[in-house]
C-alpha positions as YAML, in Angstrom:
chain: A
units: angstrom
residues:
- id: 1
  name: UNK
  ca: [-4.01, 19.75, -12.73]
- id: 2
  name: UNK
  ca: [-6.36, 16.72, -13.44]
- id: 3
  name: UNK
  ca: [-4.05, 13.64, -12.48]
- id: 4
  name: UNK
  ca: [-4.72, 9.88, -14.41]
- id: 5
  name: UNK
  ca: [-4.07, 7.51, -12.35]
- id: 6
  name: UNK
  ca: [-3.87, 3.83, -14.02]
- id: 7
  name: UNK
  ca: [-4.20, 0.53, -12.59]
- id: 8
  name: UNK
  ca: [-6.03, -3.00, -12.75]
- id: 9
  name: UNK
  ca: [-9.83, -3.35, -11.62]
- id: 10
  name: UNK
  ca: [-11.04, -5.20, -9.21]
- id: 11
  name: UNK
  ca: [-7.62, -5.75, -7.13]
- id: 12
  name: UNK
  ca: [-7.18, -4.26, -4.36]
- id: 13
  name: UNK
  ca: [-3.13, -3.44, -4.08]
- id: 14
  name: UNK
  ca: [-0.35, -1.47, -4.84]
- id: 15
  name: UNK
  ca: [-2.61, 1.31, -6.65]
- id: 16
  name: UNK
  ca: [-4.35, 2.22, -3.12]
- id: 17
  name: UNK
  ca: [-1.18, 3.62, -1.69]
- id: 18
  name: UNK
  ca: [-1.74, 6.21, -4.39]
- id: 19
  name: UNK
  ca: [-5.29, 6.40, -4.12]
- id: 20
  name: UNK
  ca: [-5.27, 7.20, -0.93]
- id: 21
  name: UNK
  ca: [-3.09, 9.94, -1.29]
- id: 22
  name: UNK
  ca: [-5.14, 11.81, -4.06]
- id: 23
  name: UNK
  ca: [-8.51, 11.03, -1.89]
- id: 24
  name: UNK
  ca: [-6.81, 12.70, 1.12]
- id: 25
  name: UNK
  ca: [-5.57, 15.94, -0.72]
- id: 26
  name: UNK
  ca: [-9.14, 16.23, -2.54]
- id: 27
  name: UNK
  ca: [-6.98, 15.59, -6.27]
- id: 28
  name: UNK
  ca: [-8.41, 15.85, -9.02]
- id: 29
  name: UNK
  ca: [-7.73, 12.79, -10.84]
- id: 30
  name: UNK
  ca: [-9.56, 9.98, -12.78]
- id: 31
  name: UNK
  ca: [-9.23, 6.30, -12.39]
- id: 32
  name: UNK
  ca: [-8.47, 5.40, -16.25]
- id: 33
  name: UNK
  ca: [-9.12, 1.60, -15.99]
- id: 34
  name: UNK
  ca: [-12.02, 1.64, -14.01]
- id: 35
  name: UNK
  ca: [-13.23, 4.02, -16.51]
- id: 36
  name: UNK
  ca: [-11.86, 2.98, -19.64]
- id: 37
  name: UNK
  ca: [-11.06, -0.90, -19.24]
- id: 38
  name: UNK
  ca: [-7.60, -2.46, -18.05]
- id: 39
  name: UNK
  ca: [-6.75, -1.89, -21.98]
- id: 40
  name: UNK
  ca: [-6.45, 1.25, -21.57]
- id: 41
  name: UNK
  ca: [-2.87, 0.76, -19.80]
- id: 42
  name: UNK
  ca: [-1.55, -1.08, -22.94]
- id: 43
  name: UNK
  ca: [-0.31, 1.49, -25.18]
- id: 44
  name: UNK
  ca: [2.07, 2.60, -21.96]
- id: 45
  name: UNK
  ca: [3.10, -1.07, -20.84]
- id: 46
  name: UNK
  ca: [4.03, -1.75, -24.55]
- id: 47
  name: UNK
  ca: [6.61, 1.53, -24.61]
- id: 48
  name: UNK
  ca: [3.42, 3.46, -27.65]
- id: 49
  name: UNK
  ca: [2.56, 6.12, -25.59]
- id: 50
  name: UNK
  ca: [3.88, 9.59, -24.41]
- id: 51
  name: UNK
  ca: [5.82, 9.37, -21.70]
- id: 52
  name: UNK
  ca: [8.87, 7.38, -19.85]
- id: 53
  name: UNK
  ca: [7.66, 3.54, -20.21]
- id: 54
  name: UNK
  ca: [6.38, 2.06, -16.92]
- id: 55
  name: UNK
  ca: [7.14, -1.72, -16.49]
- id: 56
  name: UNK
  ca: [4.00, -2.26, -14.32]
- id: 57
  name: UNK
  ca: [1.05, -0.53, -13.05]
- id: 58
  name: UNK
  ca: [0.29, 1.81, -10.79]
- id: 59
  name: UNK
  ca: [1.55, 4.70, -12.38]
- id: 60
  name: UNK
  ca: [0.28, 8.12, -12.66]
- id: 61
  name: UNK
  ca: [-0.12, 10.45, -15.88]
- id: 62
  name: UNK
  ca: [0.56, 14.11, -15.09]
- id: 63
  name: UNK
  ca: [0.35, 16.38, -17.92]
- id: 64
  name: UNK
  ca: [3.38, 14.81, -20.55]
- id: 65
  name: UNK
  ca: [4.67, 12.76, -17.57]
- id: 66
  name: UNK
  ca: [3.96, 9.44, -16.56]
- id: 67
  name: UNK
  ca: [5.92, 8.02, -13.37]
- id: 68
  name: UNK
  ca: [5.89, 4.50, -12.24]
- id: 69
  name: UNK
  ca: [6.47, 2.66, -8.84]
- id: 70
  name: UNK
  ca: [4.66, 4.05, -5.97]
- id: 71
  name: UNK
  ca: [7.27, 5.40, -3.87]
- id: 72
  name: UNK
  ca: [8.26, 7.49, -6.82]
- id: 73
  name: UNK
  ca: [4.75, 8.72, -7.42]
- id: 74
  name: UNK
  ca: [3.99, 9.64, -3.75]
- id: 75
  name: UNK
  ca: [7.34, 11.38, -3.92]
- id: 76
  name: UNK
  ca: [6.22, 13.59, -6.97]
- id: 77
  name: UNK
  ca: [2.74, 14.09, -5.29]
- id: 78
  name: UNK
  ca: [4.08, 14.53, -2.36]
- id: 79
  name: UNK
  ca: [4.97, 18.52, -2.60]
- id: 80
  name: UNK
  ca: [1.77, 19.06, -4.76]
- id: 81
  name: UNK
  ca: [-0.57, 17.79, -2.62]
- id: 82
  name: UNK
  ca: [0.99, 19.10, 0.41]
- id: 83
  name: UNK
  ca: [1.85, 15.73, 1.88]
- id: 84
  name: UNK
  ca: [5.67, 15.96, 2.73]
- id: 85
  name: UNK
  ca: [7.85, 18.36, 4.35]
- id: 86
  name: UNK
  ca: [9.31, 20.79, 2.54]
- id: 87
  name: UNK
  ca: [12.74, 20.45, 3.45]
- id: 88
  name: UNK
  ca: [14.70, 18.47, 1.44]
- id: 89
  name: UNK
  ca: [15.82, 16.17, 3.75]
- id: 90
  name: UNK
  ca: [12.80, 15.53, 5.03]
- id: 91
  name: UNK
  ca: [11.16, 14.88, 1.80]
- id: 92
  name: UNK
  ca: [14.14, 12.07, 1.42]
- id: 93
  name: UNK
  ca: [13.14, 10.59, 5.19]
- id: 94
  name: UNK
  ca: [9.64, 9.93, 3.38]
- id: 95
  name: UNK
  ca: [10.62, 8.68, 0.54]
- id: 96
  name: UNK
  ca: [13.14, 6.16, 3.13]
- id: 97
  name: UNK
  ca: [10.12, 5.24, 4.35]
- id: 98
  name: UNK
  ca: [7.79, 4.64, 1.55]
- id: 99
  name: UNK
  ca: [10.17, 2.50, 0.40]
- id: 100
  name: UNK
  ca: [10.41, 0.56, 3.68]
- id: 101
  name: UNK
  ca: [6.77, 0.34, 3.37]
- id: 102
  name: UNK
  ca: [7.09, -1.41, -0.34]
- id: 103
  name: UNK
  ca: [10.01, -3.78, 0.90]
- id: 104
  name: UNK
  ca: [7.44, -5.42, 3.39]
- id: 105
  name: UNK
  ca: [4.32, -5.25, 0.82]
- id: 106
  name: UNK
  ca: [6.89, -7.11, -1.61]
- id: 107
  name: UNK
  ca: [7.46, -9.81, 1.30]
- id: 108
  name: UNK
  ca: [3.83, -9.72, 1.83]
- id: 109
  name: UNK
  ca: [3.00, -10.70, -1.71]
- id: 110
  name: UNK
  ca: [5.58, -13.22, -1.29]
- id: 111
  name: UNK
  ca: [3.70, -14.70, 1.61]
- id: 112
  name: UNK
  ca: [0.97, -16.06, -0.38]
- id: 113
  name: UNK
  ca: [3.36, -16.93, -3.78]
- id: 114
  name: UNK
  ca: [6.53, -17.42, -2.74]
- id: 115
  name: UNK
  ca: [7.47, -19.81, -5.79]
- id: 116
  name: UNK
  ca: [6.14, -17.92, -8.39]
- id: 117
  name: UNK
  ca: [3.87, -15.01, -9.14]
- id: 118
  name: UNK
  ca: [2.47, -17.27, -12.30]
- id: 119
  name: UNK
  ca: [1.33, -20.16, -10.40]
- id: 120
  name: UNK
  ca: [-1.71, -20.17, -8.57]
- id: 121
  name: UNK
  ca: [-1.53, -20.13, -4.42]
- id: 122
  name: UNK
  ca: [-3.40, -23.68, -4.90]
- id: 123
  name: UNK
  ca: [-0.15, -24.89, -6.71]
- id: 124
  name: UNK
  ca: [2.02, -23.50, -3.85]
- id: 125
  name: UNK
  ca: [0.59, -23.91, -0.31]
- id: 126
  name: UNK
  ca: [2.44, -26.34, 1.07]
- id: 127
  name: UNK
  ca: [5.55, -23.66, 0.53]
- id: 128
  name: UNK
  ca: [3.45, -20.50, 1.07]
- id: 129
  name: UNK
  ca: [2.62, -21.85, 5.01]
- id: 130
  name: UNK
  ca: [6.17, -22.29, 6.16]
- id: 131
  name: UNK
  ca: [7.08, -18.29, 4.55]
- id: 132
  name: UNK
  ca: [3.45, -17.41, 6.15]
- id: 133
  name: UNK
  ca: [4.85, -18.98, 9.62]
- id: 134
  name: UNK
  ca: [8.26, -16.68, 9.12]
- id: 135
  name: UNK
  ca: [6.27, -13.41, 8.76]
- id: 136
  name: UNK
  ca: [3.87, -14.18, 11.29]
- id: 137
  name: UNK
  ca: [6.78, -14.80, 13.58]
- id: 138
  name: UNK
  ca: [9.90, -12.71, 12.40]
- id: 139
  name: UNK
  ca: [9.19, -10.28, 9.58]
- id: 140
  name: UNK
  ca: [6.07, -8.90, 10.66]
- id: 141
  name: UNK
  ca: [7.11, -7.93, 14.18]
- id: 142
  name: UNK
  ca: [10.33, -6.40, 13.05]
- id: 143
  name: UNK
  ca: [9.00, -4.27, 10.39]
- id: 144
  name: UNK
  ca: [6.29, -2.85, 12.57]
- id: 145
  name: UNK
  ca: [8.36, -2.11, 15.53]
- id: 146
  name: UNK
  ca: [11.13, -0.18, 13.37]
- id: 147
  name: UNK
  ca: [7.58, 2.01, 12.60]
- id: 148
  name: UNK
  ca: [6.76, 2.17, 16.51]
- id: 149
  name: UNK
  ca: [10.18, 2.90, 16.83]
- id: 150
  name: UNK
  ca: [10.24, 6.25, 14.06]
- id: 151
  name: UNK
  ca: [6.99, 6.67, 15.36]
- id: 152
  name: UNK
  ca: [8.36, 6.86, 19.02]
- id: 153
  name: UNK
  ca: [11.02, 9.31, 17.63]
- id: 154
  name: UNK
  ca: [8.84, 11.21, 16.25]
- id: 155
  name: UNK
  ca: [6.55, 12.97, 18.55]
- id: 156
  name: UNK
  ca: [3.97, 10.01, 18.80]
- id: 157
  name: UNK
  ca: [1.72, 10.96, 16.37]
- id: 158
  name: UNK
  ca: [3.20, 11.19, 12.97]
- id: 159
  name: UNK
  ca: [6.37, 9.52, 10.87]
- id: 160
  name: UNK
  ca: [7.46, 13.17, 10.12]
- id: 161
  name: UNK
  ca: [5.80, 14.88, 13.11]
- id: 162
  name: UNK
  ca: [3.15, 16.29, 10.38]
- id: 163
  name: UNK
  ca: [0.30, 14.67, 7.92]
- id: 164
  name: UNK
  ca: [1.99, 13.44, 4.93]
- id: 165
  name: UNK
  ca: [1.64, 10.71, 2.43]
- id: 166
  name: UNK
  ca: [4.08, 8.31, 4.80]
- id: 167
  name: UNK
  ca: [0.54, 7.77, 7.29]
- id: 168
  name: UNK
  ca: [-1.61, 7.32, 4.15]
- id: 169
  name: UNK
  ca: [0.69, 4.42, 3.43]
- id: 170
  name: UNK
  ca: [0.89, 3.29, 6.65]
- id: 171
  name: UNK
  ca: [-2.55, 2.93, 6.96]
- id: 172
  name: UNK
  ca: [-2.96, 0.80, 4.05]
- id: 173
  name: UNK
  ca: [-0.86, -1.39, 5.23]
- id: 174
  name: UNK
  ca: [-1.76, -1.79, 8.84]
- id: 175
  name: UNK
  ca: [-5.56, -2.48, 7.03]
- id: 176
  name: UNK
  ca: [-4.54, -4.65, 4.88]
- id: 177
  name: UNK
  ca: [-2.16, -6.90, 7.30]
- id: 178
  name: UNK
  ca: [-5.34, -6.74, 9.71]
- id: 179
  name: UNK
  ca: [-7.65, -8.43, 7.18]
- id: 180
  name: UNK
  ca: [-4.96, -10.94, 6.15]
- id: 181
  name: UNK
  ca: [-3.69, -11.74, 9.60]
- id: 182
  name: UNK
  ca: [-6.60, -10.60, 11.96]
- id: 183
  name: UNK
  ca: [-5.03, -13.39, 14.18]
- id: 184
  name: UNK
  ca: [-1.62, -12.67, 14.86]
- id: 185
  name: UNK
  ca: [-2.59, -8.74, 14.34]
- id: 186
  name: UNK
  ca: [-4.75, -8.94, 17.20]
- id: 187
  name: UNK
  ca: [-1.60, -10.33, 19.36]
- id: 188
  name: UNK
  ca: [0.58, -7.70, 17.81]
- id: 189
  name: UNK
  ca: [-1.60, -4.84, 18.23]
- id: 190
  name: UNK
  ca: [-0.91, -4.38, 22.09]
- id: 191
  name: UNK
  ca: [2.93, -3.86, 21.42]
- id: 192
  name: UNK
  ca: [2.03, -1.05, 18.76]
- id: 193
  name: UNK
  ca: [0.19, 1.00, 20.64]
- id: 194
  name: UNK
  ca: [1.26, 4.46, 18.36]
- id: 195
  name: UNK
  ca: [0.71, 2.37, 14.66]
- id: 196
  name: UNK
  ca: [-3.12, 1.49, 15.94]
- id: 197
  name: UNK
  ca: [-3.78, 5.09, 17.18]
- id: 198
  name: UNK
  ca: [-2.10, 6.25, 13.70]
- id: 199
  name: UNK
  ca: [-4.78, 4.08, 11.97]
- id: 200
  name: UNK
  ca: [-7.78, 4.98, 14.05]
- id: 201
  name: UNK
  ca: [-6.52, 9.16, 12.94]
- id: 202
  name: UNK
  ca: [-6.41, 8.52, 9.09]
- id: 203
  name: UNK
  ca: [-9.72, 6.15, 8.96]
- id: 204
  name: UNK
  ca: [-11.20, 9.77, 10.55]
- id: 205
  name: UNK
  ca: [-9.75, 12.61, 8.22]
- id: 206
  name: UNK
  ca: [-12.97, 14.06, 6.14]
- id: 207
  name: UNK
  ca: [-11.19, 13.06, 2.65]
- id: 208
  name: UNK
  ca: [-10.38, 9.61, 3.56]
- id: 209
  name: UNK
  ca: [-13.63, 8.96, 5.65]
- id: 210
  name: UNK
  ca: [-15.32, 9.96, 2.96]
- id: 211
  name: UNK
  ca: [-13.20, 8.01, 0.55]
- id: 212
  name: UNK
  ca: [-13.63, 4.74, 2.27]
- id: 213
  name: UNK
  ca: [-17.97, 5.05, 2.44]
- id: 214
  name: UNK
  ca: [-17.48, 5.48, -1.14]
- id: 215
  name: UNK
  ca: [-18.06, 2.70, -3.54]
- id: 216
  name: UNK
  ca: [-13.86, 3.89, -5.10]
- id: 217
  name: UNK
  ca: [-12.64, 1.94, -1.92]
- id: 218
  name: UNK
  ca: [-12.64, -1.70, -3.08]
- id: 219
  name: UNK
  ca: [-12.66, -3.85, -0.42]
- id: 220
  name: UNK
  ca: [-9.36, -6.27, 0.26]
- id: 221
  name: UNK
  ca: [-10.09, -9.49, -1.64]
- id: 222
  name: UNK
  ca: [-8.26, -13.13, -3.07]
- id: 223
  name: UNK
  ca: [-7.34, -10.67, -6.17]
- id: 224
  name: UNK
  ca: [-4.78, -8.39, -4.40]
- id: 225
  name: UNK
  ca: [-1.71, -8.26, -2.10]
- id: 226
  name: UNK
  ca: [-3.59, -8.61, 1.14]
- id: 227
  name: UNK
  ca: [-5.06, -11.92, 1.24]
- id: 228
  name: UNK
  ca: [-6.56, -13.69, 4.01]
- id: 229
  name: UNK
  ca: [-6.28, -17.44, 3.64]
- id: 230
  name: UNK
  ca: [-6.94, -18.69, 7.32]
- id: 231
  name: UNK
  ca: [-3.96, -21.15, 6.82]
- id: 232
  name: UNK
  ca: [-1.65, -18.84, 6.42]
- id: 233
  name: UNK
  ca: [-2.81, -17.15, 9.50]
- id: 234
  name: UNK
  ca: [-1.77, -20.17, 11.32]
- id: 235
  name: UNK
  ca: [-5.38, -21.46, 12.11]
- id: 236
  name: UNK
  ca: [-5.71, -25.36, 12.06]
...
């Protein structure tokens, strides 16, 4: 099955969690907007297209189906692609993750607009350094030692003690948090000895190698969730 995947050009964010998934499997699947234009996505934001209505993009066109919201896409990938357990409770430990993964993306985002998602981070960085100064501080290093921790649990090497979509994720995230907060990263990564070791494993499988030579990876920018704004990292 040729899967269309759909989200905005140019940013670098929620979209690569799925990305990265089809790259790793070897999908085949075509990225509508960067072919077609961000228009393209219109027809399905405004409810005039085939399909359950997605509020937001990513979301993911598979034959007469269209799912929204990441966690639920990697979750319908997931057996497809071969990228999740086939037990059913194992599947569901996943998708608890994945969704652990989007609560700290969301909080992420948040980092940089934490008044409004409509204002500029100009109009709102007086605000966005004290929430910048809690996730440095609090947020960050809980939410990556509960991953240690499953991690730990888990053999060492995997989430689910096999490849699936939940170390894709993982390293998007650890990626992304290093370019937006190389600083306190670089005092975390000692205590997360398992995470870094995950990330140094996916950057090396063929498809994702491959994936991020390629001129598909876009490389984390001011347009997406991971931003780096040296404020926020807590330099002077």
């Amino acid at each position: 099955m040729q899967y269309a995947l759909y989200y905005w050009t140019g940013i670098q964010g929620r979209g690569e969690f799925v990305r990265l998934a089809l790259e790793d499997a070897g999908a085949d699947y075509v990225d509508m907007a960067r072919v077609h234009g961000d228009a393209v996505m219109q027809p399905f934001l405004d409810g005039h297209s085939e399909g359950a209505q997605p509020f937001a993009p990513p979301f993911l066109k598979a034959g007469r189906q269209v799912i929204a919201q990441v966690a639920a896409i990697l979750d319908f990938l997931g057996p497809t692609l071969d990228l999740v357990p086939q037990a059913a409770s194992r599947r569901m430990q996943a998708l608890q993750l994945q969704l652990t993964i989007a609560d700290l993306v969301a909080e992420v985002h948040d980092t940089h607009h934490p008044i409004a998602v409509s204002k500029y981070y100009e109009d709102q960085k007086t605000e966005a350094r004290a929430r910048a100064a809690a996730m440095r501080d609090e947020r960050l290093p809980k939410f990556l030692g509960y991953f240690e921790q499953v991690l730990k649990a888990n053999g060492g090497r995997h989430p689910l003690r096999e490849h699936s979509y939940v170390d894709l994720s993982l390293f998007q995230l650890l990626s992304g948090l290093d370019y937006m907060f190389p600083r306190r990263m670089q005092a975390l990564w000692p205590t997360l000895p398992l995470l870094r070791a995950l990330k140094d494993r996916v950057e090396q499988r063929p498809g994702i190698a491959a994936y991020l030579a390629s001129e598909r990876r876009l490389a984390f920018n001011t347009n997406g969730i991971f931003r780096h704004y040296p404020e926020l990292d807590g330099e002077k």
